[in-house]
Amino acid sequence: MTARLALGVDLGGTNARAALVDPATGRGVAAHKLAHAERSPEAVAAAITTAVGEAARLAGVDAAALGTAGVGVAGQCLGSSGVVLNAPNLGWRDVPLGAMVAGALGLEVRLVSDLSAAAWGERCFGAARGVDDAALVFVGSGVGAGLILGGRLHEGGRGVAGELGHVKVSPRGAMPRPCGCGEWGCLEAYAGGMNLATRLREDVADGKAGAVLAAAGGDPGRLSASAVEAAYVGGDHYARELWAEVGELIGTASANLVTLLNPLRLVLGGGVLLGCAHLERIVRAHLADRVLRAARRDFEVRRAELGDDAGVVGAALLGGGAHSHEQ
Ligand SMILES: [Zn+2]
C-alpha cells in the first residue's frame, strides 16, 4: 500500500457507511454499508465497528493501524467532545458516540455533523474545489449547512455552527410548525422532506393537496417533495403555492447566509432541492434577488457534485487525511 488511506464513516438515520478513501484523489477504495437493525447507541456503535472492519478487510488493511477515523453524524455534535447532542433521525440526545466508537475500534475519532463533512468533501474534491470561502446548503429529509471559512471548516465555538435548518422563519401571525429538534418555526419544519410529508398529510386530510396525493399514487404514505414537484409540473395551484412558499424560505435563508459570510461559492445539495427542478429554480431566483449586492461579486451557485459520497469522503479527510491533499 503506497498511499495512506483515510477512514470515514457516514452515520445517517437509516444506515451507517464506512469507507477507506485515498486522500490524494478523494476516491473510495473500499466501502461497506449497514442498515440499522435498531437505533440504540450501542447497536449503532457496533454497526459502525462492523462496517469499518468490513471496509478495512475489503481494502486489505488493518483498521487499527489507520490511527484516526472521521465520523459524520446526521445531528448536532459537540465537536471536540465527541458527543451527539441531538440526532432526531436516530432518536438520540447526549450520546457520547465518539468515545464509544474510539473504544471499539482502538482509533482516535473526530466527530462532525454530516453536513460539515459533506461541505469539506465538496470543498476538497467537488463543487467547491479550490474555494476558501464556501457554504453548502442541503435540503433533504432535513435541512442544514456546512461552512468553509478561510479554507477551514467552521464548526463554531462548540461545534454546532451551520444549523441553517433551525434558523427561525415562521411568519408573524401564523402558528409556527414543530421541528424535529424540539423547537418551533425552524426552516426545517417547513422545508425538510420529513416535515414536508407531515404537512402534506395534514393538508390532504383537510381536503387540500388532491393533485399531490394523486401524484403519490393516492397513497398518503408516499406523499413527498417529488409528488409536489410532479403536481407543480401539472399546473396544480396548491403545489405552486407550496413551492413558492418553501422556495422563498430556503432562498431567503440561504441569501442571508451569503450576505453574512460572503462565500464565493454556494453549493446546493440534498434530494429535495436537487430532485425538484422547479423548487431549485425558485430558490436560485431568491438567491439572485436577495443576496446583498456587494456580496454578489464573484459569487456562484453550483449543484453538489459528490452526491451521497460527499459525507463519507469529507469525514475521512477531516479525520485523517485532511492535509494530505494540500501538501
Ligand atoms: Zn429545529
Short mmCIF file of C-alpha atoms and ligand atoms in Angstrom, two decimals:
data_model
loop_
_atom_site.label_atom_id
_atom_site.label_comp_id
_atom_site.label_asym_id
_atom_site.label_seq_id
_atom_site.Cartn_x
_atom_site.Cartn_y
_atom_site.Cartn_z
CA MET A 1 0.00 0.00 0.00
CA THR A 2 1.78 3.12 -1.15
CA ALA A 3 -0.66 5.83 -0.05
CA ARG A 4 -2.01 6.03 3.47
CA LEU A 5 -5.77 5.64 3.43
CA ALA A 6 -8.21 7.75 5.42
CA LEU A 7 -11.18 6.22 7.20
CA GLY A 8 -14.56 7.92 7.08
CA VAL A 9 -17.94 6.97 8.47
CA ASP A 10 -21.26 8.49 7.46
CA LEU A 11 -23.96 7.87 10.06
CA GLY A 12 -27.49 8.62 8.96
CA GLY A 13 -30.94 7.80 10.25
CA THR A 14 -31.22 4.60 8.21
CA ASN A 15 -27.69 3.28 7.81
CA ALA A 16 -24.03 3.56 8.67
CA ARG A 17 -21.45 3.57 5.91
CA ALA A 18 -17.72 3.22 6.33
CA ALA A 19 -15.23 3.93 3.56
CA LEU A 20 -11.50 3.94 3.09
CA VAL A 21 -10.61 6.92 0.97
CA ASP A 22 -7.46 7.81 -0.88
CA PRO A 23 -6.76 11.33 0.45
CA ALA A 24 -4.90 12.26 -2.73
CA THR A 25 -7.88 11.71 -5.01
CA GLY A 26 -10.93 11.56 -2.75
CA ARG A 27 -11.81 8.20 -4.26
CA GLY A 28 -13.26 5.45 -2.15
CA VAL A 29 -11.03 2.38 -2.17
CA ALA A 30 -13.45 0.18 -0.24
CA ALA A 31 -16.76 0.76 1.50
CA HIS A 32 -19.35 -1.12 3.49
CA LYS A 33 -22.87 -0.06 4.42
CA LEU A 34 -25.11 -1.50 7.12
CA ALA A 35 -28.78 -0.63 7.67
CA HIS A 36 -29.67 -0.04 11.32
CA ALA A 37 -31.34 -3.12 12.78
CA GLU A 38 -32.01 -0.96 15.83
CA ARG A 39 -31.10 2.60 16.73
CA SER A 40 -29.79 2.29 20.28
CA PRO A 41 -26.36 3.96 20.62
CA GLU A 42 -24.79 0.60 21.49
CA ALA A 43 -26.27 -1.13 18.44
CA VAL A 44 -25.27 1.72 16.13
CA ALA A 45 -21.72 1.85 17.53
CA ALA A 46 -21.48 -1.90 16.96
CA ALA A 47 -22.76 -1.48 13.38
CA ILE A 48 -20.14 1.21 12.73
CA THR A 49 -17.43 -1.11 14.07
CA THR A 50 -18.64 -3.91 11.80
CA ALA A 51 -18.83 -1.62 8.74
CA VAL A 52 -15.32 -0.31 9.40
CA GLY A 53 -13.96 -3.83 9.85
CA GLU A 54 -15.57 -4.96 6.62
CA ALA A 55 -14.31 -1.95 4.62
CA ALA A 56 -10.81 -2.49 6.01
CA ARG A 57 -10.95 -6.18 5.10
CA LEU A 58 -12.01 -5.31 1.53
CA ALA A 59 -9.12 -2.84 1.26
CA GLY A 60 -6.67 -5.32 2.76
CA VAL A 61 -5.64 -3.03 5.62
CA ASP A 62 -5.68 -3.33 9.39
CA ALA A 63 -8.33 -0.90 10.71
CA ALA A 64 -6.49 -0.37 13.99
CA ALA A 65 -3.42 0.81 12.08
CA LEU A 66 -5.32 3.69 10.43
CA GLY A 67 -4.89 5.87 13.53
CA THR A 68 -7.93 8.10 13.20
CA ALA A 69 -11.46 7.98 11.87
CA GLY A 70 -13.71 10.85 10.86
CA VAL A 71 -17.36 10.27 11.68
CA GLY A 72 -20.07 12.45 10.18
CA VAL A 73 -23.39 12.25 12.03
CA ALA A 74 -26.84 13.41 10.94
CA GLY A 75 -27.33 15.52 14.03
CA GLN A 76 -25.93 18.25 16.21
CA CYS A 77 -22.49 17.30 17.55
CA LEU A 78 -20.43 18.90 20.29
CA GLY A 79 -17.39 18.62 18.05
CA SER A 80 -14.30 18.10 20.17
CA SER A 81 -16.09 16.20 22.95
CA GLY A 82 -17.43 13.56 20.58
CA VAL A 83 -20.95 13.90 21.97
CA VAL A 84 -24.02 13.83 19.74
CA LEU A 85 -26.31 16.41 21.34
CA ASN A 86 -29.42 15.79 19.31
CA ALA A 87 -30.00 13.43 16.39
CA PRO A 88 -33.75 13.34 15.71
CA ASN A 89 -33.48 10.67 13.00
CA LEU A 90 -31.79 8.34 15.45
CA GLY A 91 -33.85 9.47 18.44
CA TRP A 92 -30.67 10.39 20.34
CA ARG A 93 -29.86 13.05 22.91
CA ASP A 94 -26.42 13.46 24.52
CA VAL A 95 -24.83 10.28 23.22
CA PRO A 96 -21.00 10.02 23.66
CA LEU A 97 -20.64 8.33 20.27
CA GLY A 98 -17.05 9.47 19.71
CA ALA A 99 -15.81 7.70 22.85
CA MET A 100 -17.90 4.60 22.12
CA VAL A 101 -16.56 4.22 18.58
CA ALA A 102 -13.00 5.12 19.61
CA GLY A 103 -13.11 2.45 22.32
CA ALA A 104 -14.48 -0.21 19.99
CA LEU A 105 -12.07 0.49 17.13
CA GLY A 106 -8.98 1.49 19.07
CA LEU A 107 -8.75 4.64 16.94
CA GLU A 108 -8.96 8.35 17.56
CA VAL A 109 -12.32 9.63 16.39
CA ARG A 110 -13.24 13.04 15.06
CA LEU A 111 -16.97 13.62 15.17
CA VAL A 112 -18.59 16.26 12.93
CA SER A 113 -22.05 16.97 11.62
CA ASP A 114 -22.80 15.15 8.37
CA LEU A 115 -23.16 18.48 6.55
CA SER A 116 -19.81 19.76 7.80
CA ALA A 117 -18.35 16.52 6.47
CA ALA A 118 -20.19 16.91 3.15
CA ALA A 119 -19.08 20.54 2.81
CA TRP A 120 -15.47 19.51 3.36
CA GLY A 121 -15.81 16.72 0.79
CA GLU A 122 -17.23 19.17 -1.78
CA ARG A 123 -14.51 21.66 -0.94
CA CYS A 124 -11.71 19.13 -1.43
CA PHE A 125 -13.00 17.20 -4.45
CA GLY A 126 -16.39 18.53 -5.55
CA ALA A 127 -18.32 21.68 -6.41
CA ALA A 128 -16.38 23.96 -4.02
CA ARG A 129 -12.94 22.75 -5.08
CA GLY A 130 -10.29 25.42 -4.78
CA VAL A 131 -12.55 27.92 -2.99
CA ASP A 132 -11.53 29.01 0.51
CA ASP A 133 -14.90 30.55 1.41
CA ALA A 134 -17.83 28.35 0.55
CA ALA A 135 -21.10 27.14 2.01
CA LEU A 136 -23.11 24.00 1.36
CA VAL A 137 -26.88 24.31 1.75
CA PHE A 138 -28.55 20.93 1.96
CA VAL A 139 -32.27 20.24 1.73
CA GLY A 140 -33.11 16.56 2.01
CA SER A 141 -35.11 14.86 4.73
CA GLY A 142 -33.51 17.50 6.96
CA VAL A 143 -32.07 20.94 6.23
CA GLY A 144 -28.64 22.24 7.13
CA ALA A 145 -25.44 23.88 6.01
CA GLY A 146 -21.72 23.29 6.14
CA LEU A 147 -19.38 26.26 6.24
CA ILE A 148 -15.83 26.66 4.94
CA LEU A 149 -14.32 29.96 6.02
CA GLY A 150 -10.78 30.99 5.21
CA GLY A 151 -10.00 27.49 3.94
CA ARG A 152 -11.05 25.81 7.18
CA LEU A 153 -14.16 24.02 8.27
CA HIS A 154 -16.08 26.39 10.53
CA GLU A 155 -17.70 24.47 13.37
CA GLY A 156 -18.32 27.34 15.78
CA GLY A 157 -17.44 27.63 19.44
CA ARG A 158 -18.97 24.28 20.39
CA GLY A 159 -19.30 22.53 17.04
CA VAL A 160 -22.87 23.41 16.13
CA ALA A 161 -22.33 26.14 13.52
CA GLY A 162 -24.16 25.73 10.22
CA GLU A 163 -27.53 24.70 11.63
CA LEU A 164 -29.37 26.58 8.89
CA GLY A 165 -32.33 24.21 9.25
CA HIS A 166 -33.00 25.62 12.68
CA VAL A 167 -32.99 29.35 11.96
CA LYS A 168 -36.48 30.56 12.78
CA VAL A 169 -38.60 31.58 9.83
CA SER A 170 -42.22 31.28 10.97
CA PRO A 171 -44.33 34.15 9.71
CA ARG A 172 -45.89 36.54 12.18
CA GLY A 173 -49.46 35.69 13.00
CA ALA A 174 -49.25 32.10 11.79
CA MET A 175 -48.95 29.17 14.16
CA PRO A 176 -45.30 28.04 13.94
CA ARG A 177 -44.80 24.46 12.83
CA PRO A 178 -42.97 21.99 15.11
CA CYS A 179 -39.46 20.82 14.21
CA GLY A 180 -37.72 17.53 14.98
CA CYS A 181 -35.20 19.45 17.12
CA GLY A 182 -37.95 20.12 19.68
CA GLU A 183 -38.30 23.80 18.80
CA TRP A 184 -40.87 25.60 16.68
CA GLY A 185 -40.84 27.59 13.48
CA CYS A 186 -37.47 26.33 12.17
CA LEU A 187 -36.71 26.42 8.42
CA GLU A 188 -36.54 22.61 8.52
CA ALA A 189 -40.09 22.48 9.89
CA TYR A 190 -41.24 23.98 6.56
CA ALA A 191 -38.65 22.77 4.06
CA GLY A 192 -37.26 19.44 5.31
CA GLY A 193 -38.59 16.42 3.43
CA MET A 194 -39.84 14.62 6.54
CA ASN A 195 -41.73 17.64 7.87
CA LEU A 196 -43.00 18.44 4.39
CA ALA A 197 -44.55 14.96 4.18
CA THR A 198 -46.26 15.52 7.55
CA ARG A 199 -47.69 18.81 6.34
CA LEU A 200 -48.87 17.20 3.10
CA ARG A 201 -50.71 14.50 5.07
CA GLU A 202 -52.39 17.21 7.19
CA ASP A 203 -53.39 19.17 4.10
CA VAL A 204 -54.70 16.05 2.36
CA ALA A 205 -56.79 15.30 5.48
CA ASP A 206 -58.13 18.89 5.21
CA GLY A 207 -59.21 18.24 1.62
CA LYS A 208 -56.32 20.17 0.06
CA ALA A 209 -53.39 18.82 -1.95
CA GLY A 210 -55.52 16.41 -4.01
CA ALA A 211 -53.24 16.64 -7.04
CA VAL A 212 -50.20 15.94 -4.86
CA LEU A 213 -51.95 12.88 -3.42
CA ALA A 214 -52.76 11.73 -6.96
CA ALA A 215 -49.09 12.19 -7.90
CA ALA A 216 -48.23 9.98 -4.91
CA GLY A 217 -50.40 7.24 -6.37
CA GLY A 218 -53.22 8.04 -3.93
CA ASP A 219 -51.16 6.72 -1.00
CA PRO A 220 -50.74 9.25 1.86
CA GLY A 221 -47.70 7.24 2.98
CA ARG A 222 -45.95 8.18 -0.27
CA LEU A 223 -46.57 11.94 -0.07
CA SER A 224 -43.23 13.62 -0.69
CA ALA A 225 -41.42 16.54 -2.25
CA SER A 226 -41.26 14.69 -5.56
CA ALA A 227 -45.06 14.34 -5.56
CA VAL A 228 -45.33 18.12 -5.03
CA GLU A 229 -42.92 18.63 -7.91
CA ALA A 230 -44.98 16.36 -10.16
CA ALA A 231 -48.19 18.22 -9.26
CA TYR A 232 -46.38 21.52 -9.89
CA VAL A 233 -45.40 20.37 -13.36
CA GLY A 234 -49.07 19.51 -13.94
CA GLY A 235 -50.01 23.12 -13.12
CA ASP A 236 -51.62 22.40 -9.73
CA HIS A 237 -52.37 25.56 -7.75
CA TYR A 238 -51.68 24.07 -4.30
CA ALA A 239 -48.26 22.75 -5.43
CA ARG A 240 -47.39 26.12 -6.96
CA GLU A 241 -48.31 27.96 -3.76
CA LEU A 242 -46.38 25.49 -1.62
CA TRP A 243 -43.22 25.67 -3.74
CA ALA A 244 -43.47 29.48 -3.81
CA GLU A 245 -43.56 29.49 0.00
CA VAL A 246 -40.92 26.81 0.60
CA GLY A 247 -38.63 28.16 -2.14
CA GLU A 248 -38.83 31.65 -0.70
CA LEU A 249 -37.99 30.39 2.80
CA ILE A 250 -34.98 28.36 1.61
CA GLY A 251 -33.85 31.06 -0.81
CA THR A 252 -34.11 33.88 1.69
CA ALA A 253 -32.36 31.98 4.49
CA SER A 254 -29.58 30.98 2.07
CA ALA A 255 -29.27 34.52 0.72
CA ASN A 256 -28.95 35.85 4.27
CA LEU A 257 -26.25 33.26 4.96
CA VAL A 258 -24.36 34.51 1.89
CA THR A 259 -24.82 38.15 2.87
CA LEU A 260 -23.50 37.40 6.35
CA LEU A 261 -20.47 35.25 5.45
CA ASN A 262 -19.59 36.33 1.89
CA PRO A 263 -18.72 32.89 0.49
CA LEU A 264 -17.71 32.84 -3.18
CA ARG A 265 -19.48 29.56 -3.79
CA LEU A 266 -22.80 28.27 -2.55
CA VAL A 267 -23.24 24.56 -3.18
CA LEU A 268 -26.81 23.25 -3.28
CA GLY A 269 -27.32 19.65 -2.20
CA GLY A 270 -29.88 17.16 -0.94
CA GLY A 271 -32.61 15.13 -2.57
CA VAL A 272 -35.43 17.65 -2.06
CA LEU A 273 -33.51 20.53 -3.60
CA LEU A 274 -31.72 18.64 -6.38
CA GLY A 275 -34.65 16.31 -7.09
CA CYS A 276 -37.20 19.10 -7.61
CA ALA A 277 -36.16 21.31 -10.53
CA HIS A 278 -38.89 23.91 -10.01
CA LEU A 279 -38.13 24.28 -6.31
CA GLU A 280 -34.44 24.67 -7.14
CA ARG A 281 -35.26 27.34 -9.73
CA ILE A 282 -37.33 29.32 -7.20
CA VAL A 283 -34.55 29.05 -4.58
CA ARG A 284 -31.99 30.27 -7.12
CA ALA A 285 -34.24 33.19 -8.12
CA HIS A 286 -34.47 34.33 -4.49
CA LEU A 287 -30.71 33.94 -4.09
CA ALA A 288 -30.12 36.07 -7.18
CA ASP A 289 -32.50 38.70 -5.84
CA ARG A 290 -31.76 38.73 -2.12
CA VAL A 291 -28.01 38.33 -1.63
CA LEU A 292 -26.63 41.76 -0.75
CA ARG A 293 -25.36 43.29 -3.99
CA ALA A 294 -21.85 43.79 -2.55
CA ALA A 295 -21.64 40.07 -1.72
CA ARG A 296 -22.59 39.02 -5.28
CA ARG A 297 -19.18 39.85 -6.74
CA ASP A 298 -17.54 36.63 -7.99
CA PHE A 299 -20.29 34.68 -6.19
CA GLU A 300 -21.55 31.47 -7.80
CA VAL A 301 -24.24 28.91 -7.02
CA ARG A 302 -23.46 25.33 -8.02
CA ARG A 303 -25.00 21.93 -7.53
CA ALA A 304 -23.20 19.45 -5.30
CA GLU A 305 -21.08 17.01 -7.29
CA LEU A 306 -20.26 14.18 -4.90
CA GLY A 307 -23.81 13.14 -4.05
CA ASP A 308 -24.06 10.58 -1.29
CA ASP A 309 -20.27 10.22 -1.20
CA ALA A 310 -19.61 13.79 -0.01
CA GLY A 311 -20.19 12.99 3.66
CA VAL A 312 -18.06 9.89 3.90
CA VAL A 313 -15.23 11.40 1.83
CA GLY A 314 -15.27 14.63 3.85
CA ALA A 315 -15.38 12.75 7.15
CA ALA A 316 -12.40 10.63 6.07
CA LEU A 317 -10.40 13.70 5.06
CA LEU A 318 -11.28 15.55 8.27
CA GLY A 319 -10.41 12.52 10.37
CA GLY A 320 -7.10 11.51 8.96
CA GLY A 321 -6.34 12.77 5.51
CA ALA A 322 -7.41 16.40 5.77
CA HIS A 323 -4.00 17.81 4.99
CA SER A 324 -2.58 15.16 2.72
CA HIS A 325 -4.09 16.56 -0.45
CA GLU A 326 -2.89 20.08 0.32
CA GLN A 327 0.78 19.16 0.54
ZN ZN B 1 -35.42 22.91 14.51
#
